[in-house]
Structure formats: C-alpha cells, structure tokens
Amino acid sequence: MTKPRILVTRAVFSEVLDHLGEYFEVQSNQADEIWSKAQLVERLHGKLGALTTGSERIDTELLAASPMLQICANMAVGFNNFDLDAMTELGVLGTNTPDVLTQTTADFGFALLLAAARRVTEGEHYLRAGEWRRWRYDMFAGAEVHGSTLGILGMGRIGQAIARRGAMGFEMQVIYHNRSRLAPDVEAHSCARYVGKEELLRSADHLVLVLPYSQQSHHAIGAAELAMMKSTATLVNIARGGIVDDLALADALGHGRLAAAGLDVFEGEPTVHPELLALKNVVLTPHIASATIPTRKAMAMLAAENLIGFLLLGQPVSPLNPQVLGSPQQVQRKGRATGTPAG
Ligand code: GLV
C-alpha cells in the first residue's frame, strides 16, 4: 500500500524524519531553505499533511491551492501563523505543541529577567570592549530581583510556571492579569494574586509578557501602558512580537522612563528595530525561549504524533480546531486524497 504523503517545511531532527518515514512518504527541507508562498504551495501539491513552523503563514490562499491538505501540525505552542478561522472553514485541522515546552520557556523568561534587571549583557559588553579598569561602588548596579514584585500578563501554563519560580525561588510577590481569572486552586498553586491590568502595570517591578498574539493583544504594551510602569521596572517579552510597540519601548528605554527590557520576540522579526539595537539597557535574543535540544525534540515529536494520530487514526493529540474532525469540508478533502467522492 502506498504511504500518505506529507511535507516537513523546515529542517528538523533526523530521528523525527525517520519516525515520520515509518508511516508517510516524507518530503523534507533539511537544507532549511526559506520557501516563498508559491514554492510552499507547489511542494504541498498532493500532500495530506504538513509539519509547519511559525515561519509559514497558513491562510485561505494557501489552503484553497492545496485541496488535499488536511492537517498542519505546528512545531510551536503559538499559532499566530495560522489563520485558524480559514482552516476551520476549509476543513483543515491545526495542531500545536503545548506542555512540552512550558518549563523550558519559563526558565528562559527568568534568564531574560535576571539578565536585564542585573545588567548582565551590558556588563559583559563593557568588559569585552576593554573598558573595565577598576571597581566602582555603583558599577552596573541593577534592580533587586528577590523579594520584589513580579507581574505576569497572560497566565496560561507558561505564566503559571514563571509565577512559581518567582514565588518559590526568589521570594517574590506575584501578581497577574489575564483575560479570565484562574480558578482558586490553580491561582493558589501558582502563588499569584489576580489584579486589573492597570494595577499590574503600576505595581510590577518586573513585568513578564506571556500572552498569545492576536488582534486584541496587538500593542497591548504601548506608550500609554509603558507610561504607567515604574521607571525602575524591567519588561520581559517571551510571547510574540507585536504585543509590544517596539518603537514606544525603545523611546521609554532611551529616555529613562523604563530601566531595562529583555526581549526574545520582535515586531517584524527577524528584523529588529534599529532603535532597540542601539540601546544598552535591553537584552536581545533571537526567539530562543524554548531552545534546548530535549525540548525542541519533544516539540517536533509532538508535531509528528499529531500527523500520525490524525492521518492514520483520526485522533490528533493536541488539536486547535477539533470541530473540523468529521466536518463536511474535511471529509471532502479526505475524499479528494483517496479519490473517493464525499457524500
Ligand atoms: C515559540 O515561540 C512557540 O510558540 O512555541
């Protein structure tokens, strides 16, 4: 029997390709070329599924041009590269990779918080530039982390993991704001107190952003919000570019209205706003919060299990739009793939 055909859009661990190869005929991209939309559509021809990353935009145009495609399994917990409404309407399942990256990403949120608040990279650049000649009482004096107030905007799994690190590891008072308040037992387990967004902005010594990107969260932190924050505060963004107005942030950092920032994600990445690049009081990393080998392997394997579970058994592990399962549009796509007319 011929195996179903799938596409893996970017380079991935060879063991993941081997695993997929047991079930599918796999077209991969181990050269890690960045394909244009037209190239992606061309390669999706005849494919039933795709293992995608945040770099590929999955929208109406692409789905309409790929009539056999039934699933896009994103190797990321975020899925703002998916037009999920269009996918649902056109009968294509989307899946993501929750849970497997929670702790690793929370670790990195703390790494950025500590590096920015305690001026780690600023000190390192000074040392490497040969400028360190003597000790001085206030040299690179930063903000206190232990015992301070940690604010978290977006209290999903990663936000909760950061809250626990802050409360238990650093004896911080943790406050959070979220679209909906957590259930009392989850809140207690997170050692965090719910507050309104304005109180969060005004009270936090360090504010970590962990909310998903959407039209509603676009520029959730702009000039007005930055103006409410303490001038001694640190802002950390490990969520998505576009949640922060990067230009307004650069202005606040450059004029001493905010002490420091740690950013792993940017508006328009991989391009970074030149005004941010010019500042010393911001720690910049290239979207690597989940980047440990075990975690990236677990993410890729979960994406693979979604493809296998759905295409072979009809049971994806972590579906984003489960209403697609068995929908007429999805059945129609299946029919095209098997040559069996739907209905
Ligand atoms: C990374 O940004 C992810 O969404 O997994």
Coordinates of C-alpha atoms and ligand atoms in Angstrom, one line a residue:
M1 CA 0.0 0.0 0.0
T2 CA 1.3 3.5 -0.8
K3 CA 2.0 5.6 2.2
P4 CA 0.3 9.0 2.5
R5 CA 2.5 11.9 1.5
I6 CA 3.4 14.7 3.9
L7 CA 5.7 17.8 3.8
V8 CA 8.1 19.0 6.5
T9 CA 8.6 22.6 5.8
R10 CA 11.9 23.3 7.7
A11 CA 14.9 21.3 8.8
V12 CA 14.2 19.1 11.8
F13 CA 15.9 16.3 13.8
S14 CA 16.7 13.3 11.7
E15 CA 15.1 10.9 14.2
V16 CA 11.8 12.8 13.7
L17 CA 12.1 12.4 10.0
D18 CA 12.9 8.7 10.5
H19 CA 9.8 8.3 12.7
L20 CA 7.6 10.0 10.2
G21 CA 9.1 7.9 7.4
E22 CA 7.7 4.7 9.1
Y23 CA 4.2 6.0 8.2
F24 CA 4.5 8.5 5.4
E25 CA 6.3 9.4 2.3
V26 CA 8.0 12.5 3.5
Q27 CA 9.3 15.4 1.6
S28 CA 11.6 17.4 3.9
N29 CA 13.7 20.5 3.7
Q30 CA 16.9 19.6 5.5
A31 CA 18.7 22.4 3.6
D32 CA 16.4 24.7 5.6
E33 CA 15.6 26.9 2.6
I34 CA 13.0 29.6 3.2
W35 CA 10.4 28.9 0.6
S36 CA 8.2 31.6 -0.9
K37 CA 4.4 31.1 -0.7
A38 CA 4.4 29.9 -4.3
Q39 CA 7.2 27.4 -3.5
L40 CA 5.4 26.2 -0.4
V41 CA 2.1 25.7 -2.4
E42 CA 4.0 23.8 -5.1
R43 CA 5.5 21.4 -2.6
L44 CA 2.2 20.9 -0.8
H45 CA 0.7 19.5 -4.0
G46 CA -0.6 16.0 -3.3
K47 CA 0.3 16.2 0.4
L48 CA -2.2 15.2 3.1
G49 CA -0.4 16.9 6.0
A50 CA 2.4 19.3 6.8
L51 CA 4.7 19.8 9.7
T52 CA 5.0 23.6 9.9
T53 CA 6.8 26.1 12.0
G54 CA 6.0 29.7 12.9
S55 CA 7.7 30.8 9.7
E56 CA 4.9 29.6 7.4
R57 CA 1.7 31.6 7.0
I58 CA -1.2 29.2 6.6
D59 CA -4.1 31.2 5.1
T60 CA -7.1 30.9 2.8
E61 CA -5.0 31.4 -0.4
L62 CA -2.6 28.5 0.6
L63 CA -5.4 26.2 1.7
A64 CA -7.5 26.8 -1.4
A65 CA -4.5 26.0 -3.5
S66 CA -3.8 22.8 -1.6
P67 CA -7.1 20.8 -1.8
M68 CA -5.8 17.5 -0.4
L69 CA -4.2 19.1 2.7
Q70 CA -6.0 18.0 5.9
I71 CA -3.7 19.0 8.7
C72 CA -0.9 21.5 9.6
A73 CA 1.0 20.4 12.7
N74 CA 2.8 23.4 14.0
M75 CA 6.1 22.8 15.9
A76 CA 5.3 25.7 18.3
V77 CA 2.8 26.3 21.0
G78 CA 1.9 29.7 19.4
F79 CA 0.0 29.5 16.2
N80 CA -0.5 33.1 15.1
N81 CA 1.0 32.0 11.7
F82 CA -2.3 30.0 11.3
D83 CA -5.5 31.7 10.1
L84 CA -7.4 29.3 12.3
D85 CA -10.8 30.5 11.1
A86 CA -9.9 29.9 7.5
M87 CA -8.5 26.5 8.4
T88 CA -11.8 25.6 10.1
E89 CA -13.9 26.9 7.3
L90 CA -11.9 25.0 4.7
G91 CA -11.7 21.7 6.7
V92 CA -8.1 21.7 7.7
L93 CA -7.0 20.7 11.2
G94 CA -4.4 22.8 13.1
T95 CA -2.4 21.4 16.0
N96 CA 0.3 22.9 18.2
T97 CA 2.8 21.7 20.9
P98 CA 1.5 22.7 24.4
D99 CA 3.0 21.5 27.7
V100 CA 6.3 20.0 26.3
L101 CA 7.9 23.5 26.3
T102 CA 6.4 25.0 29.4
Q103 CA 9.2 24.6 31.9
T104 CA 12.0 25.4 29.4
T105 CA 10.3 28.6 28.3
A106 CA 9.6 29.6 31.9
D107 CA 13.3 29.1 32.6
F108 CA 14.2 31.4 29.7
G109 CA 11.8 34.1 30.9
F110 CA 13.7 34.2 34.1
A111 CA 17.0 34.2 32.3
L112 CA 16.0 37.3 30.5
L113 CA 14.5 38.9 33.6
L114 CA 17.7 38.4 35.5
A115 CA 20.0 39.4 32.7
A116 CA 18.0 42.6 32.1
A117 CA 17.4 43.6 35.7
R118 CA 21.0 42.8 36.8
R119 CA 22.6 44.3 33.6
V120 CA 24.4 41.1 32.7
T121 CA 24.9 41.6 29.0
E122 CA 25.6 45.3 29.4
G123 CA 28.4 44.4 31.9
E124 CA 29.8 41.8 29.5
H125 CA 29.9 44.1 26.5
Y126 CA 31.8 46.7 28.7
L127 CA 34.3 44.1 29.8
R128 CA 34.8 42.7 26.3
A129 CA 35.3 46.2 25.0
G130 CA 38.3 46.5 27.4
E131 CA 36.7 49.3 29.3
W132 CA 36.9 47.6 32.8
R133 CA 39.8 49.2 34.6
R134 CA 38.7 49.3 38.2
W135 CA 36.0 48.5 40.7
R136 CA 33.4 51.2 41.5
Y137 CA 30.6 51.1 44.1
D138 CA 27.8 51.6 41.7
M139 CA 29.2 50.0 38.5
F140 CA 26.3 48.3 36.7
A141 CA 24.1 48.5 39.8
G142 CA 20.8 47.0 38.7
A143 CA 17.4 46.3 40.2
E144 CA 16.7 43.8 43.0
V145 CA 15.0 40.6 41.8
H146 CA 14.5 38.6 45.0
G147 CA 11.7 39.9 47.2
S148 CA 10.4 42.3 44.5
T149 CA 7.0 42.3 42.8
L150 CA 6.7 40.1 39.7
G151 CA 3.9 40.9 37.3
I152 CA 2.7 38.5 34.7
L153 CA 0.5 39.4 31.8
G154 CA -1.1 36.2 30.4
M155 CA -1.5 33.4 32.9
G156 CA -1.5 30.2 30.9
R157 CA 0.8 27.3 31.5
I158 CA 4.0 29.2 31.0
G159 CA 2.8 32.2 33.0
Q160 CA 2.0 29.9 35.9
A161 CA 5.4 28.2 35.7
I162 CA 7.1 31.6 35.8
A163 CA 4.9 32.6 38.8
R164 CA 6.0 29.6 40.7
R165 CA 9.7 30.2 40.0
G166 CA 9.3 33.8 41.2
A167 CA 7.4 33.0 44.4
M168 CA 9.3 29.9 45.4
G169 CA 12.7 30.5 44.1
F170 CA 13.0 34.3 44.5
E171 CA 10.5 35.0 47.3
M172 CA 8.7 37.5 45.0
Q173 CA 5.2 38.8 45.4
V174 CA 3.5 37.6 42.2
I175 CA 0.6 39.4 40.6
Y176 CA -1.0 38.6 37.3
H177 CA -3.6 39.8 34.8
N178 CA -5.3 37.5 32.4
R179 CA -8.5 37.6 30.2
S180 CA -10.1 35.4 32.7
R181 CA -9.2 34.9 36.4
L182 CA -7.8 31.5 37.2
A183 CA -9.7 29.0 39.3
P184 CA -8.9 29.4 43.0
D185 CA -6.9 26.2 43.2
V186 CA -4.8 27.0 40.1
E187 CA -4.3 30.5 41.4
A188 CA -3.1 29.1 44.8
H189 CA -0.8 26.6 43.1
S190 CA 0.7 29.5 41.1
C191 CA 1.2 31.5 44.3
A192 CA -0.2 34.5 42.4
R193 CA -2.8 37.2 43.0
Y194 CA -5.1 38.5 40.3
V195 CA -5.2 42.2 39.7
G196 CA -6.5 44.6 37.0
K197 CA -4.2 45.4 34.1
E198 CA -3.5 49.0 35.3
E199 CA -2.6 47.8 38.8
L200 CA -0.3 45.2 37.3
L201 CA 1.5 47.8 35.2
R202 CA 1.8 50.3 38.1
S203 CA 2.9 47.8 40.8
A204 CA 5.2 45.4 39.0
D205 CA 9.0 45.8 39.5
H206 CA 9.4 43.2 36.7
L207 CA 6.7 42.5 34.2
V208 CA 6.8 39.3 32.0
L209 CA 4.6 39.0 29.0
V210 CA 3.3 35.5 28.2
L211 CA 0.0 36.2 26.4
P212 CA -0.8 34.9 22.9
Y213 CA -0.7 37.3 20.0
S214 CA -4.0 38.2 18.4
Q215 CA -5.6 41.4 17.0
Q216 CA -6.8 42.0 20.6
S217 CA -3.3 41.8 22.1
H218 CA -1.6 43.8 19.3
H219 CA 0.3 46.6 21.1
A220 CA -1.1 45.5 24.5
I221 CA 2.0 47.3 25.8
G222 CA 2.3 50.7 24.0
A223 CA 3.2 54.2 25.1
A224 CA 0.3 54.6 27.4
E225 CA 1.0 51.3 29.2
L226 CA 4.7 51.9 29.4
A227 CA 4.0 55.3 31.0
M228 CA 2.1 53.6 33.8
M229 CA 5.1 51.4 34.7
K230 CA 7.7 52.3 37.3
S231 CA 10.8 54.0 35.8
T232 CA 12.9 51.4 37.7
A233 CA 11.0 48.4 36.2
T234 CA 12.1 45.7 33.8
L235 CA 9.9 44.4 30.9
V236 CA 10.4 40.9 29.5
N237 CA 8.7 39.7 26.3
I238 CA 8.9 36.0 25.6
A239 CA 5.4 35.9 24.0
R240 CA 5.2 37.3 20.4
G241 CA 6.4 40.3 18.6
G242 CA 3.6 42.8 18.1
I243 CA 2.3 42.6 21.6
V244 CA 4.8 45.4 22.5
D245 CA 5.0 48.5 20.4
D246 CA 8.8 48.2 19.9
L247 CA 9.2 51.9 18.9
A248 CA 7.4 53.1 22.1
L249 CA 9.5 50.7 24.1
A250 CA 12.8 52.0 22.6
D251 CA 11.7 55.5 23.4
A252 CA 10.9 54.7 27.0
L253 CA 14.2 52.8 27.5
G254 CA 16.2 55.5 25.8
H255 CA 14.7 58.3 27.9
G256 CA 14.9 56.6 31.3
R257 CA 11.2 56.0 31.7
L258 CA 11.8 52.3 31.9
A259 CA 15.0 50.8 33.4
A260 CA 15.5 47.7 31.2
A261 CA 14.0 45.1 29.0
G262 CA 14.7 41.6 27.9
L263 CA 13.2 40.7 24.5
D264 CA 13.1 37.3 22.7
V265 CA 10.5 38.3 20.1
F266 CA 10.1 41.4 17.9
E267 CA 7.7 43.1 15.6
G268 CA 8.7 42.0 12.1
E269 CA 11.4 39.5 13.3
P270 CA 14.0 38.5 12.3
T271 CA 14.4 42.2 11.7
V272 CA 14.9 44.1 14.9
H273 CA 14.0 47.8 15.2
P274 CA 17.3 49.8 14.9
E275 CA 16.4 51.9 17.8
L276 CA 16.3 48.9 20.1
L277 CA 19.6 47.6 18.7
A278 CA 21.2 51.0 19.6
L279 CA 20.2 50.8 23.3
K280 CA 22.4 49.3 26.0
N281 CA 19.7 48.6 28.6
V282 CA 17.9 45.9 26.5
V283 CA 18.9 42.3 26.3
L284 CA 18.0 40.9 22.8
T285 CA 17.8 37.2 21.9
P286 CA 16.7 35.6 18.6
H287 CA 13.4 33.8 19.6
I288 CA 15.0 31.0 21.5
A289 CA 12.9 30.7 24.7
S290 CA 12.1 27.0 24.0
A291 CA 15.5 26.2 22.5
T292 CA 17.0 23.3 24.4
I293 CA 17.6 20.1 22.4
P294 CA 15.3 17.9 24.6
T295 CA 12.5 20.4 24.4
R296 CA 12.9 21.1 20.7
K297 CA 12.9 17.3 20.1
A298 CA 9.8 16.9 22.2
M299 CA 8.1 19.7 20.2
A300 CA 9.0 18.1 16.9
M301 CA 7.9 14.6 18.1
L302 CA 4.6 16.0 19.3
A303 CA 4.0 17.6 15.9
A304 CA 4.9 14.3 14.3
E305 CA 2.5 12.4 16.7
N306 CA -0.3 14.8 15.7
L307 CA 0.3 14.0 12.0
I308 CA 0.4 10.2 12.7
G309 CA -2.6 10.3 15.1
F310 CA -4.8 12.3 12.8
L311 CA -3.9 11.0 9.4
L312 CA -3.8 7.3 10.4
L313 CA -6.3 7.1 13.3
G314 CA -8.4 10.3 13.1
Q315 CA -7.1 11.2 16.6
P316 CA -4.8 14.1 16.8
V317 CA -3.0 14.7 20.2
S318 CA -3.4 18.5 20.5
P319 CA -6.0 19.8 18.1
L320 CA -6.6 23.6 17.9
N321 CA -9.9 23.4 16.0
P322 CA -11.3 19.9 16.8
Q323 CA -14.7 21.0 15.3
V324 CA -13.0 20.2 12.0
L325 CA -12.9 16.5 12.7
G326 CA -15.6 14.8 10.6
S327 CA -16.8 18.2 9.2
P328 CA -18.2 18.0 5.6
Q329 CA -15.2 20.2 4.4
Q330 CA -12.8 17.9 6.0
V331 CA -14.5 14.8 4.6
Q332 CA -14.4 16.4 1.2
R333 CA -10.6 16.9 1.5
K334 CA -10.2 13.3 2.6
G335 CA -12.3 12.2 -0.4
R336 CA -10.0 14.1 -2.8
A337 CA -7.0 12.4 -1.2
T338 CA -8.3 8.9 -1.5
G339 CA -10.1 9.5 -4.8
T340 CA -13.4 8.8 -3.1
P341 CA -16.0 11.4 -3.7
A342 CA -17.5 12.7 -0.5
G343 CA -21.2 12.1 0.4
Ligands
GLV1 C1 7.5 29.6 20.3 O1 7.5 30.8 20.2 C2 6.4 28.8 20.3 O2 5.3 29.3 20.2 O3 6.5 27.6 20.6

